[in-house]
């Protein structure tokens, strides 16, 4: 259900959870028909890929047609997903564990770059630093409702776009994400150990005494290897280019490194 955009969106609709408008196309003509119903810009991608492979933001019919043809050329048996791209929205994600009865929110990370840059390439703050209490509470509520609807005994990662304090679900991944070990390290909690025991069915969340220890904030910093691949386009977008990540701890939001990231973020959001 989580991997099938149509079934997942139907589930969100039943739960009353907002999500960006979308459509699915198997041909260029179908893609143009979808675009006529959803305002540009659009996020266009093939189904069932990781790392944002061949994902692109398009702004008109010409770009859409050219990109869809490129996808079908390299993936002829695939489908194309077309989503409304929420311009200048903030992005955040939740990692959680659900045991069938209870949910434990491991962490909520706020991306410093706005939506449109792949989550793997974004710097992200744990915990959030600028989102409203309402938005954070809404994300937590949606996470529990989605986990219950999917009926998992598992880790889950859910990505959100927040615009004008409204929260939209982008996608849900019922698995460990790249941020799971980051959160475990930042809070000093053996989350992978806990999640494995929950998945095996030998333990419930209530069996663990979880104490998070983090003074200040932890920043997830993407690591790139552009010096090893000099011909790669260094511009960041929805297709992932990072090859790893680092963790950087700060005491407060006055930290010079964070302030520089925040200045760059403002340029993305407001220019």
PDB file of C-alpha atoms in Angstrom:
ATOM      1  CA  UNK A   1       0.000   0.000   0.000  1.00  0.00           C
ATOM      2  CA  UNK A   2       2.763   2.450   0.908  1.00  0.00           C
ATOM      3  CA  UNK A   3       4.609   1.839  -2.376  1.00  0.00           C
ATOM      4  CA  UNK A   4       1.508   2.098  -4.593  1.00  0.00           C
ATOM      5  CA  UNK A   5       0.717   5.796  -4.885  1.00  0.00           C
ATOM      6  CA  UNK A   6      -2.897   5.219  -5.865  1.00  0.00           C
ATOM      7  CA  UNK A   7      -3.683   2.854  -2.993  1.00  0.00           C
ATOM      8  CA  UNK A   8      -1.742   4.981  -0.507  1.00  0.00           C
ATOM      9  CA  UNK A   9      -3.561   8.166  -1.520  1.00  0.00           C
ATOM     10  CA  UNK A  10      -6.898   6.362  -1.281  1.00  0.00           C
ATOM     11  CA  UNK A  11      -5.958   5.345   2.258  1.00  0.00           C
ATOM     12  CA  UNK A  12      -5.001   8.922   3.180  1.00  0.00           C
ATOM     13  CA  UNK A  13      -8.308  10.147   1.756  1.00  0.00           C
ATOM     14  CA  UNK A  14     -10.215   7.664   3.920  1.00  0.00           C
ATOM     15  CA  UNK A  15      -8.225   8.839   6.967  1.00  0.00           C
ATOM     16  CA  UNK A  16      -8.897  12.507   6.175  1.00  0.00           C
ATOM     17  CA  UNK A  17      -5.179  13.272   5.859  1.00  0.00           C
ATOM     18  CA  UNK A  18      -4.174  15.946   3.305  1.00  0.00           C
ATOM     19  CA  UNK A  19      -1.744  15.079   0.507  1.00  0.00           C
ATOM     20  CA  UNK A  20      -0.612  16.853  -2.677  1.00  0.00           C
ATOM     21  CA  UNK A  21      -2.801  16.345  -5.745  1.00  0.00           C
ATOM     22  CA  UNK A  22      -1.455  13.603  -7.983  1.00  0.00           C
ATOM     23  CA  UNK A  23      -1.989  11.491 -11.055  1.00  0.00           C
ATOM     24  CA  UNK A  24      -0.521   8.409 -12.728  1.00  0.00           C
ATOM     25  CA  UNK A  25       0.367   8.130 -16.423  1.00  0.00           C
ATOM     26  CA  UNK A  26       1.438   5.282 -18.696  1.00  0.00           C
ATOM     27  CA  UNK A  27       1.895   7.456 -21.766  1.00  0.00           C
ATOM     28  CA  UNK A  28       2.783  11.045 -22.655  1.00  0.00           C
ATOM     29  CA  UNK A  29      -0.815  11.912 -23.569  1.00  0.00           C
ATOM     30  CA  UNK A  30      -2.010  10.673 -20.173  1.00  0.00           C
ATOM     31  CA  UNK A  31       0.670  12.777 -18.454  1.00  0.00           C
ATOM     32  CA  UNK A  32      -0.546  15.906 -20.237  1.00  0.00           C
ATOM     33  CA  UNK A  33      -4.135  15.095 -19.234  1.00  0.00           C
ATOM     34  CA  UNK A  34      -3.051  14.812 -15.588  1.00  0.00           C
ATOM     35  CA  UNK A  35      -1.137  18.100 -15.827  1.00  0.00           C
ATOM     36  CA  UNK A  36      -4.275  19.846 -17.086  1.00  0.00           C
ATOM     37  CA  UNK A  37      -5.947  19.040 -13.760  1.00  0.00           C
ATOM     38  CA  UNK A  38      -3.027  19.870 -11.431  1.00  0.00           C
ATOM     39  CA  UNK A  39      -1.343  23.293 -11.369  1.00  0.00           C
ATOM     40  CA  UNK A  40       2.344  23.588 -12.268  1.00  0.00           C
ATOM     41  CA  UNK A  41       5.010  23.123 -11.015  1.00  0.00           C
ATOM     42  CA  UNK A  42       4.808  19.336 -10.922  1.00  0.00           C
ATOM     43  CA  UNK A  43       7.051  16.686  -9.425  1.00  0.00           C
ATOM     44  CA  UNK A  44       7.478  13.903 -11.977  1.00  0.00           C
ATOM     45  CA  UNK A  45       9.016  10.502 -11.192  1.00  0.00           C
ATOM     46  CA  UNK A  46       8.879   6.816 -12.117  1.00  0.00           C
ATOM     47  CA  UNK A  47       7.224   4.326  -9.762  1.00  0.00           C
ATOM     48  CA  UNK A  48       9.143   1.988  -7.474  1.00  0.00           C
ATOM     49  CA  UNK A  49      12.555   3.667  -7.387  1.00  0.00           C
ATOM     50  CA  UNK A  50      14.838   4.705  -4.543  1.00  0.00           C
ATOM     51  CA  UNK A  51      16.939   7.813  -4.073  1.00  0.00           C
ATOM     52  CA  UNK A  52      14.720  10.001  -6.226  1.00  0.00           C
ATOM     53  CA  UNK A  53      15.990   8.307  -9.387  1.00  0.00           C
ATOM     54  CA  UNK A  54      14.868  10.292 -12.466  1.00  0.00           C
ATOM     55  CA  UNK A  55      12.731  12.564 -10.306  1.00  0.00           C
ATOM     56  CA  UNK A  56      12.369  16.100 -11.639  1.00  0.00           C
ATOM     57  CA  UNK A  57      10.365  19.284 -11.095  1.00  0.00           C
ATOM     58  CA  UNK A  58       8.796  20.560 -14.337  1.00  0.00           C
ATOM     59  CA  UNK A  59       7.112  23.885 -14.952  1.00  0.00           C
ATOM     60  CA  UNK A  60       5.298  23.507 -18.285  1.00  0.00           C
ATOM     61  CA  UNK A  61       3.919  21.015 -20.826  1.00  0.00           C
ATOM     62  CA  UNK A  62       7.115  21.026 -22.901  1.00  0.00           C
ATOM     63  CA  UNK A  63       9.309  20.033 -19.915  1.00  0.00           C
ATOM     64  CA  UNK A  64       6.748  17.462 -18.817  1.00  0.00           C
ATOM     65  CA  UNK A  65       6.572  15.803 -22.245  1.00  0.00           C
ATOM     66  CA  UNK A  66      10.362  15.692 -22.591  1.00  0.00           C
ATOM     67  CA  UNK A  67      10.909  14.213 -19.118  1.00  0.00           C
ATOM     68  CA  UNK A  68       8.145  11.612 -19.425  1.00  0.00           C
ATOM     69  CA  UNK A  69       9.628  10.444 -22.749  1.00  0.00           C
ATOM     70  CA  UNK A  70      13.027  10.140 -21.051  1.00  0.00           C
ATOM     71  CA  UNK A  71      11.563   8.008 -18.248  1.00  0.00           C
ATOM     72  CA  UNK A  72       9.826   5.647 -20.655  1.00  0.00           C
ATOM     73  CA  UNK A  73      12.980   5.391 -22.773  1.00  0.00           C
ATOM     74  CA  UNK A  74      15.011   4.119 -19.818  1.00  0.00           C
ATOM     75  CA  UNK A  75      12.151   2.363 -17.963  1.00  0.00           C
ATOM     76  CA  UNK A  76       9.685   1.271 -20.675  1.00  0.00           C
ATOM     77  CA  UNK A  77       7.519  -0.909 -18.412  1.00  0.00           C
ATOM     78  CA  UNK A  78       7.171   1.637 -15.626  1.00  0.00           C
ATOM     79  CA  UNK A  79       4.488   4.163 -14.709  1.00  0.00           C
ATOM     80  CA  UNK A  80       5.003   7.881 -14.167  1.00  0.00           C
ATOM     81  CA  UNK A  81       3.800   9.556 -10.987  1.00  0.00           C
ATOM     82  CA  UNK A  82       2.850  13.222 -11.245  1.00  0.00           C
ATOM     83  CA  UNK A  83       2.424  15.201  -8.032  1.00  0.00           C
ATOM     84  CA  UNK A  84       1.595  18.801  -7.312  1.00  0.00           C
ATOM     85  CA  UNK A  85       4.799  20.444  -6.075  1.00  0.00           C
ATOM     86  CA  UNK A  86       4.167  22.710  -3.094  1.00  0.00           C
ATOM     87  CA  UNK A  87       6.448  25.671  -3.770  1.00  0.00           C
ATOM     88  CA  UNK A  88       8.373  27.175  -0.856  1.00  0.00           C
ATOM     89  CA  UNK A  89       6.994  24.633   1.562  1.00  0.00           C
ATOM     90  CA  UNK A  90       8.975  23.398   4.521  1.00  0.00           C
ATOM     91  CA  UNK A  91       9.756  19.719   4.758  1.00  0.00           C
ATOM     92  CA  UNK A  92       9.969  17.497   7.821  1.00  0.00           C
ATOM     93  CA  UNK A  93       9.990  13.806   8.604  1.00  0.00           C
ATOM     94  CA  UNK A  94       9.115  11.474  11.444  1.00  0.00           C
ATOM     95  CA  UNK A  95      10.761   8.202  12.341  1.00  0.00           C
ATOM     96  CA  UNK A  96       8.706   5.992  14.622  1.00  0.00           C
ATOM     97  CA  UNK A  97       8.176   2.440  15.873  1.00  0.00           C
ATOM     98  CA  UNK A  98       4.702   0.915  16.008  1.00  0.00           C
ATOM     99  CA  UNK A  99       4.060  -2.354  17.847  1.00  0.00           C
ATOM    100  CA  UNK A 100       0.398  -2.818  16.948  1.00  0.00           C
ATOM    101  CA  UNK A 101      -0.845  -1.052  20.071  1.00  0.00           C
ATOM    102  CA  UNK A 102       1.437   1.897  20.767  1.00  0.00           C
ATOM    103  CA  UNK A 103       3.543   4.220  18.684  1.00  0.00           C
ATOM    104  CA  UNK A 104       6.836   5.715  19.796  1.00  0.00           C
ATOM    105  CA  UNK A 105       8.021   8.792  17.914  1.00  0.00           C
ATOM    106  CA  UNK A 106      11.781   8.361  17.782  1.00  0.00           C
ATOM    107  CA  UNK A 107      12.342  11.813  16.355  1.00  0.00           C
ATOM    108  CA  UNK A 108      10.962  14.640  14.227  1.00  0.00           C
ATOM    109  CA  UNK A 109      13.495  16.250  11.917  1.00  0.00           C
ATOM    110  CA  UNK A 110      12.990  19.573  10.180  1.00  0.00           C
ATOM    111  CA  UNK A 111      14.807  20.027   6.898  1.00  0.00           C
ATOM    112  CA  UNK A 112      16.721  23.259   6.661  1.00  0.00           C
ATOM    113  CA  UNK A 113      16.388  23.423   2.883  1.00  0.00           C
ATOM    114  CA  UNK A 114      12.804  23.738   1.615  1.00  0.00           C
ATOM    115  CA  UNK A 115      10.837  20.978  -0.097  1.00  0.00           C
ATOM    116  CA  UNK A 116      12.205  20.124  -3.528  1.00  0.00           C
ATOM    117  CA  UNK A 117      15.653  18.965  -2.433  1.00  0.00           C
ATOM    118  CA  UNK A 118      15.868  15.228  -1.785  1.00  0.00           C
ATOM    119  CA  UNK A 119      15.713  14.345   1.910  1.00  0.00           C
ATOM    120  CA  UNK A 120      19.063  12.571   1.622  1.00  0.00           C
ATOM    121  CA  UNK A 121      20.689  15.787   0.372  1.00  0.00           C
ATOM    122  CA  UNK A 122      19.055  18.101   2.917  1.00  0.00           C
ATOM    123  CA  UNK A 123      20.560  19.310   6.147  1.00  0.00           C
ATOM    124  CA  UNK A 124      18.079  18.525   8.904  1.00  0.00           C
ATOM    125  CA  UNK A 125      17.608  19.534  12.532  1.00  0.00           C
ATOM    126  CA  UNK A 126      16.655  17.272  15.417  1.00  0.00           C
ATOM    127  CA  UNK A 127      14.404  18.315  17.089  1.00  0.00           C
ATOM    128  CA  UNK A 128      12.507  20.863  14.972  1.00  0.00           C
ATOM    129  CA  UNK A 129      13.481  24.507  15.339  1.00  0.00           C
ATOM    130  CA  UNK A 130      10.897  26.671  13.531  1.00  0.00           C
ATOM    131  CA  UNK A 131       7.754  24.608  12.999  1.00  0.00           C
ATOM    132  CA  UNK A 132       4.723  25.508  15.097  1.00  0.00           C
ATOM    133  CA  UNK A 133       3.539  23.297  17.946  1.00  0.00           C
ATOM    134  CA  UNK A 134       0.361  22.728  15.946  1.00  0.00           C
ATOM    135  CA  UNK A 135       2.288  21.426  12.924  1.00  0.00           C
ATOM    136  CA  UNK A 136       4.427  19.128  15.076  1.00  0.00           C
ATOM    137  CA  UNK A 137       1.364  17.754  16.891  1.00  0.00           C
ATOM    138  CA  UNK A 138      -0.431  17.216  13.573  1.00  0.00           C
ATOM    139  CA  UNK A 139       2.512  15.270  12.148  1.00  0.00           C
ATOM    140  CA  UNK A 140       2.587  13.014  15.219  1.00  0.00           C
ATOM    141  CA  UNK A 141      -1.163  12.423  14.964  1.00  0.00           C
ATOM    142  CA  UNK A 142      -0.952  11.580  11.254  1.00  0.00           C
ATOM    143  CA  UNK A 143       1.965   9.210  11.891  1.00  0.00           C
ATOM    144  CA  UNK A 144      -0.043   7.156  14.360  1.00  0.00           C
ATOM    145  CA  UNK A 145      -3.096   7.037  12.120  1.00  0.00           C
ATOM    146  CA  UNK A 146      -1.016   5.903   9.144  1.00  0.00           C
ATOM    147  CA  UNK A 147       0.847   3.249  11.167  1.00  0.00           C
ATOM    148  CA  UNK A 148      -2.445   1.848  12.462  1.00  0.00           C
ATOM    149  CA  UNK A 149      -4.010   1.841   8.991  1.00  0.00           C
ATOM    150  CA  UNK A 150      -0.999   0.013   7.513  1.00  0.00           C
ATOM    151  CA  UNK A 151      -1.184  -2.432  10.441  1.00  0.00           C
ATOM    152  CA  UNK A 152       2.585  -2.685  10.804  1.00  0.00           C
ATOM    153  CA  UNK A 153       4.873  -4.017  13.525  1.00  0.00           C
ATOM    154  CA  UNK A 154       7.805  -2.099  12.334  1.00  0.00           C
ATOM    155  CA  UNK A 155       9.792   1.050  11.933  1.00  0.00           C
ATOM    156  CA  UNK A 156       8.175   3.708   9.780  1.00  0.00           C
ATOM    157  CA  UNK A 157       9.426   6.924   8.200  1.00  0.00           C
ATOM    158  CA  UNK A 158       6.902   9.536   7.050  1.00  0.00           C
ATOM    159  CA  UNK A 159       7.788  12.667   5.093  1.00  0.00           C
ATOM    160  CA  UNK A 160       5.703  15.824   5.264  1.00  0.00           C
ATOM    161  CA  UNK A 161       5.415  19.173   3.515  1.00  0.00           C
ATOM    162  CA  UNK A 162       4.222  22.106   5.621  1.00  0.00           C
ATOM    163  CA  UNK A 163       2.837  25.173   3.898  1.00  0.00           C
ATOM    164  CA  UNK A 164       0.952  28.002   5.638  1.00  0.00           C
ATOM    165  CA  UNK A 165       0.904  25.773   8.749  1.00  0.00           C
ATOM    166  CA  UNK A 166      -1.037  23.086   6.867  1.00  0.00           C
ATOM    167  CA  UNK A 167       0.543  19.630   6.957  1.00  0.00           C
ATOM    168  CA  UNK A 168       0.586  17.375   3.868  1.00  0.00           C
ATOM    169  CA  UNK A 169       1.848  13.799   3.738  1.00  0.00           C
ATOM    170  CA  UNK A 170       4.346  13.219   0.927  1.00  0.00           C
ATOM    171  CA  UNK A 171       5.059   9.536   1.489  1.00  0.00           C
ATOM    172  CA  UNK A 172       5.414   6.803   4.096  1.00  0.00           C
ATOM    173  CA  UNK A 173       8.114   4.138   4.186  1.00  0.00           C
ATOM    174  CA  UNK A 174       7.404   1.219   6.556  1.00  0.00           C
ATOM    175  CA  UNK A 175      11.066   0.366   7.058  1.00  0.00           C
ATOM    176  CA  UNK A 176      14.245   1.728   8.600  1.00  0.00           C
ATOM    177  CA  UNK A 177      15.298   4.953   6.889  1.00  0.00           C
ATOM    178  CA  UNK A 178      18.742   6.522   6.654  1.00  0.00           C
ATOM    179  CA  UNK A 179      17.768   8.783   9.557  1.00  0.00           C
ATOM    180  CA  UNK A 180      17.125   5.902  11.983  1.00  0.00           C
ATOM    181  CA  UNK A 181      20.793   5.479  13.028  1.00  0.00           C
ATOM    182  CA  UNK A 182      21.186   9.266  13.070  1.00  0.00           C
ATOM    183  CA  UNK A 183      18.353   9.662  15.585  1.00  0.00           C
ATOM    184  CA  UNK A 184      19.609   6.720  17.643  1.00  0.00           C
ATOM    185  CA  UNK A 185      23.064   8.303  17.853  1.00  0.00           C
ATOM    186  CA  UNK A 186      21.727  11.784  18.618  1.00  0.00           C
ATOM    187  CA  UNK A 187      19.448  10.652  21.453  1.00  0.00           C
ATOM    188  CA  UNK A 188      21.679   7.841  22.728  1.00  0.00           C
ATOM    189  CA  UNK A 189      18.911   5.229  22.393  1.00  0.00           C
ATOM    190  CA  UNK A 190      19.473   1.761  20.791  1.00  0.00           C
ATOM    191  CA  UNK A 191      16.471   2.124  18.487  1.00  0.00           C
ATOM    192  CA  UNK A 192      17.538  -0.566  16.013  1.00  0.00           C
ATOM    193  CA  UNK A 193      17.778  -3.085  18.846  1.00  0.00           C
ATOM    194  CA  UNK A 194      14.355  -2.077  20.167  1.00  0.00           C
ATOM    195  CA  UNK A 195      12.741  -2.104  16.725  1.00  0.00           C
ATOM    196  CA  UNK A 196      14.149  -5.546  15.902  1.00  0.00           C
ATOM    197  CA  UNK A 197      12.622  -7.036  19.070  1.00  0.00           C
ATOM    198  CA  UNK A 198       9.277  -5.391  18.260  1.00  0.00           C
ATOM    199  CA  UNK A 199       9.412  -6.767  14.709  1.00  0.00           C
ATOM    200  CA  UNK A 200      10.192 -10.268  15.994  1.00  0.00           C
ATOM    201  CA  UNK A 201       7.163 -10.061  18.274  1.00  0.00           C
ATOM    202  CA  UNK A 202       9.148 -10.831  21.416  1.00  0.00           C
ATOM    203  CA  UNK A 203       8.669  -7.392  22.964  1.00  0.00           C
ATOM    204  CA  UNK A 204       6.258  -4.476  23.100  1.00  0.00           C
ATOM    205  CA  UNK A 205       7.248  -0.835  23.402  1.00  0.00           C
ATOM    206  CA  UNK A 206       6.060  -0.828  27.021  1.00  0.00           C
ATOM    207  CA  UNK A 207       8.843  -3.334  27.797  1.00  0.00           C
ATOM    208  CA  UNK A 208      11.501  -0.679  27.200  1.00  0.00           C
ATOM    209  CA  UNK A 209      12.453   2.315  29.298  1.00  0.00           C
ATOM    210  CA  UNK A 210      13.392   4.867  26.656  1.00  0.00           C
ATOM    211  CA  UNK A 211      15.247   7.966  27.828  1.00  0.00           C
ATOM    212  CA  UNK A 212      16.347  10.493  25.233  1.00  0.00           C
ATOM    213  CA  UNK A 213      19.504  12.450  26.040  1.00  0.00           C
ATOM    214  CA  UNK A 214      20.186  15.436  23.824  1.00  0.00           C
ATOM    215  CA  UNK A 215      21.138  18.902  24.991  1.00  0.00           C
ATOM    216  CA  UNK A 216      20.522  21.381  22.220  1.00  0.00           C
ATOM    217  CA  UNK A 217      20.228  20.105  18.663  1.00  0.00           C
ATOM    218  CA  UNK A 218      21.759  17.578  16.274  1.00  0.00           C
ATOM    219  CA  UNK A 219      22.198  18.506  12.608  1.00  0.00           C
ATOM    220  CA  UNK A 220      22.276  15.871   9.877  1.00  0.00           C
ATOM    221  CA  UNK A 221      24.839  17.021   7.322  1.00  0.00           C
ATOM    222  CA  UNK A 222      24.869  15.368   3.883  1.00  0.00           C
ATOM    223  CA  UNK A 223      28.246  14.249   2.562  1.00  0.00           C
ATOM    224  CA  UNK A 224      28.968  14.528  -1.149  1.00  0.00           C
ATOM    225  CA  UNK A 225      31.738  13.042  -3.298  1.00  0.00           C
ATOM    226  CA  UNK A 226      31.754  15.525  -6.150  1.00  0.00           C
ATOM    227  CA  UNK A 227      35.571  15.637  -6.175  1.00  0.00           C
ATOM    228  CA  UNK A 228      35.541  11.954  -7.206  1.00  0.00           C
ATOM    229  CA  UNK A 229      32.931  12.564  -9.917  1.00  0.00           C
ATOM    230  CA  UNK A 230      33.877  15.930 -11.471  1.00  0.00           C
ATOM    231  CA  UNK A 231      31.391  15.661 -14.348  1.00  0.00           C
ATOM    232  CA  UNK A 232      28.335  15.270 -12.118  1.00  0.00           C
ATOM    233  CA  UNK A 233      25.897  18.201 -11.973  1.00  0.00           C
ATOM    234  CA  UNK A 234      26.396  19.642  -8.476  1.00  0.00           C
ATOM    235  CA  UNK A 235      23.034  21.414  -8.325  1.00  0.00           C
ATOM    236  CA  UNK A 236      20.737  19.874  -5.741  1.00  0.00           C
ATOM    237  CA  UNK A 237      17.187  18.802  -6.553  1.00  0.00           C
ATOM    238  CA  UNK A 238      14.773  15.909  -6.039  1.00  0.00           C
ATOM    239  CA  UNK A 239      17.262  13.286  -7.276  1.00  0.00           C
ATOM    240  CA  UNK A 240      19.612  12.220  -4.472  1.00  0.00           C
ATOM    241  CA  UNK A 241      23.350  12.898  -4.918  1.00  0.00           C
ATOM    242  CA  UNK A 242      24.825  12.536  -1.426  1.00  0.00           C
ATOM    243  CA  UNK A 243      26.965   9.505  -0.600  1.00  0.00           C
ATOM    244  CA  UNK A 244      26.723   9.652   3.188  1.00  0.00           C
ATOM    245  CA  UNK A 245      26.003  11.901   6.126  1.00  0.00           C
ATOM    246  CA  UNK A 246      27.602  13.299   9.255  1.00  0.00           C
ATOM    247  CA  UNK A 247      26.259  14.487  12.594  1.00  0.00           C
ATOM    248  CA  UNK A 248      26.992  17.866  14.157  1.00  0.00           C
ATOM    249  CA  UNK A 249      25.850  18.856  17.652  1.00  0.00           C
ATOM    250  CA  UNK A 250      25.068  22.449  18.627  1.00  0.00           C
ATOM    251  CA  UNK A 251      23.995  23.929  21.964  1.00  0.00           C
ATOM    252  CA  UNK A 252      21.510  26.459  20.621  1.00  0.00           C
ATOM    253  CA  UNK A 253      20.302  28.273  17.522  1.00  0.00           C
ATOM    254  CA  UNK A 254      22.972  30.965  17.937  1.00  0.00           C
ATOM    255  CA  UNK A 255      25.586  28.543  16.634  1.00  0.00           C
ATOM    256  CA  UNK A 256      27.464  30.113  13.657  1.00  0.00           C
ATOM    257  CA  UNK A 257      27.239  26.988  11.509  1.00  0.00           C
ATOM    258  CA  UNK A 258      23.477  26.769  11.943  1.00  0.00           C
ATOM    259  CA  UNK A 259      23.034  30.493  11.315  1.00  0.00           C
ATOM    260  CA  UNK A 260      24.838  30.124   7.979  1.00  0.00           C
ATOM    261  CA  UNK A 261      22.557  27.218   7.026  1.00  0.00           C
ATOM    262  CA  UNK A 262      19.537  29.289   8.035  1.00  0.00           C
ATOM    263  CA  UNK A 263      20.663  32.221   5.860  1.00  0.00           C
ATOM    264  CA  UNK A 264      20.980  29.899   2.863  1.00  0.00           C
ATOM    265  CA  UNK A 265      17.550  28.444   3.654  1.00  0.00           C
ATOM    266  CA  UNK A 266      16.001  31.914   3.589  1.00  0.00           C
ATOM    267  CA  UNK A 267      17.390  32.444   0.109  1.00  0.00           C
ATOM    268  CA  UNK A 268      15.637  29.264  -1.063  1.00  0.00           C
ATOM    269  CA  UNK A 269      12.331  30.110   0.593  1.00  0.00           C
ATOM    270  CA  UNK A 270      11.880  33.788  -0.086  1.00  0.00           C
ATOM    271  CA  UNK A 271      13.792  34.631  -3.259  1.00  0.00           C
TER     272      UNK A 271
END
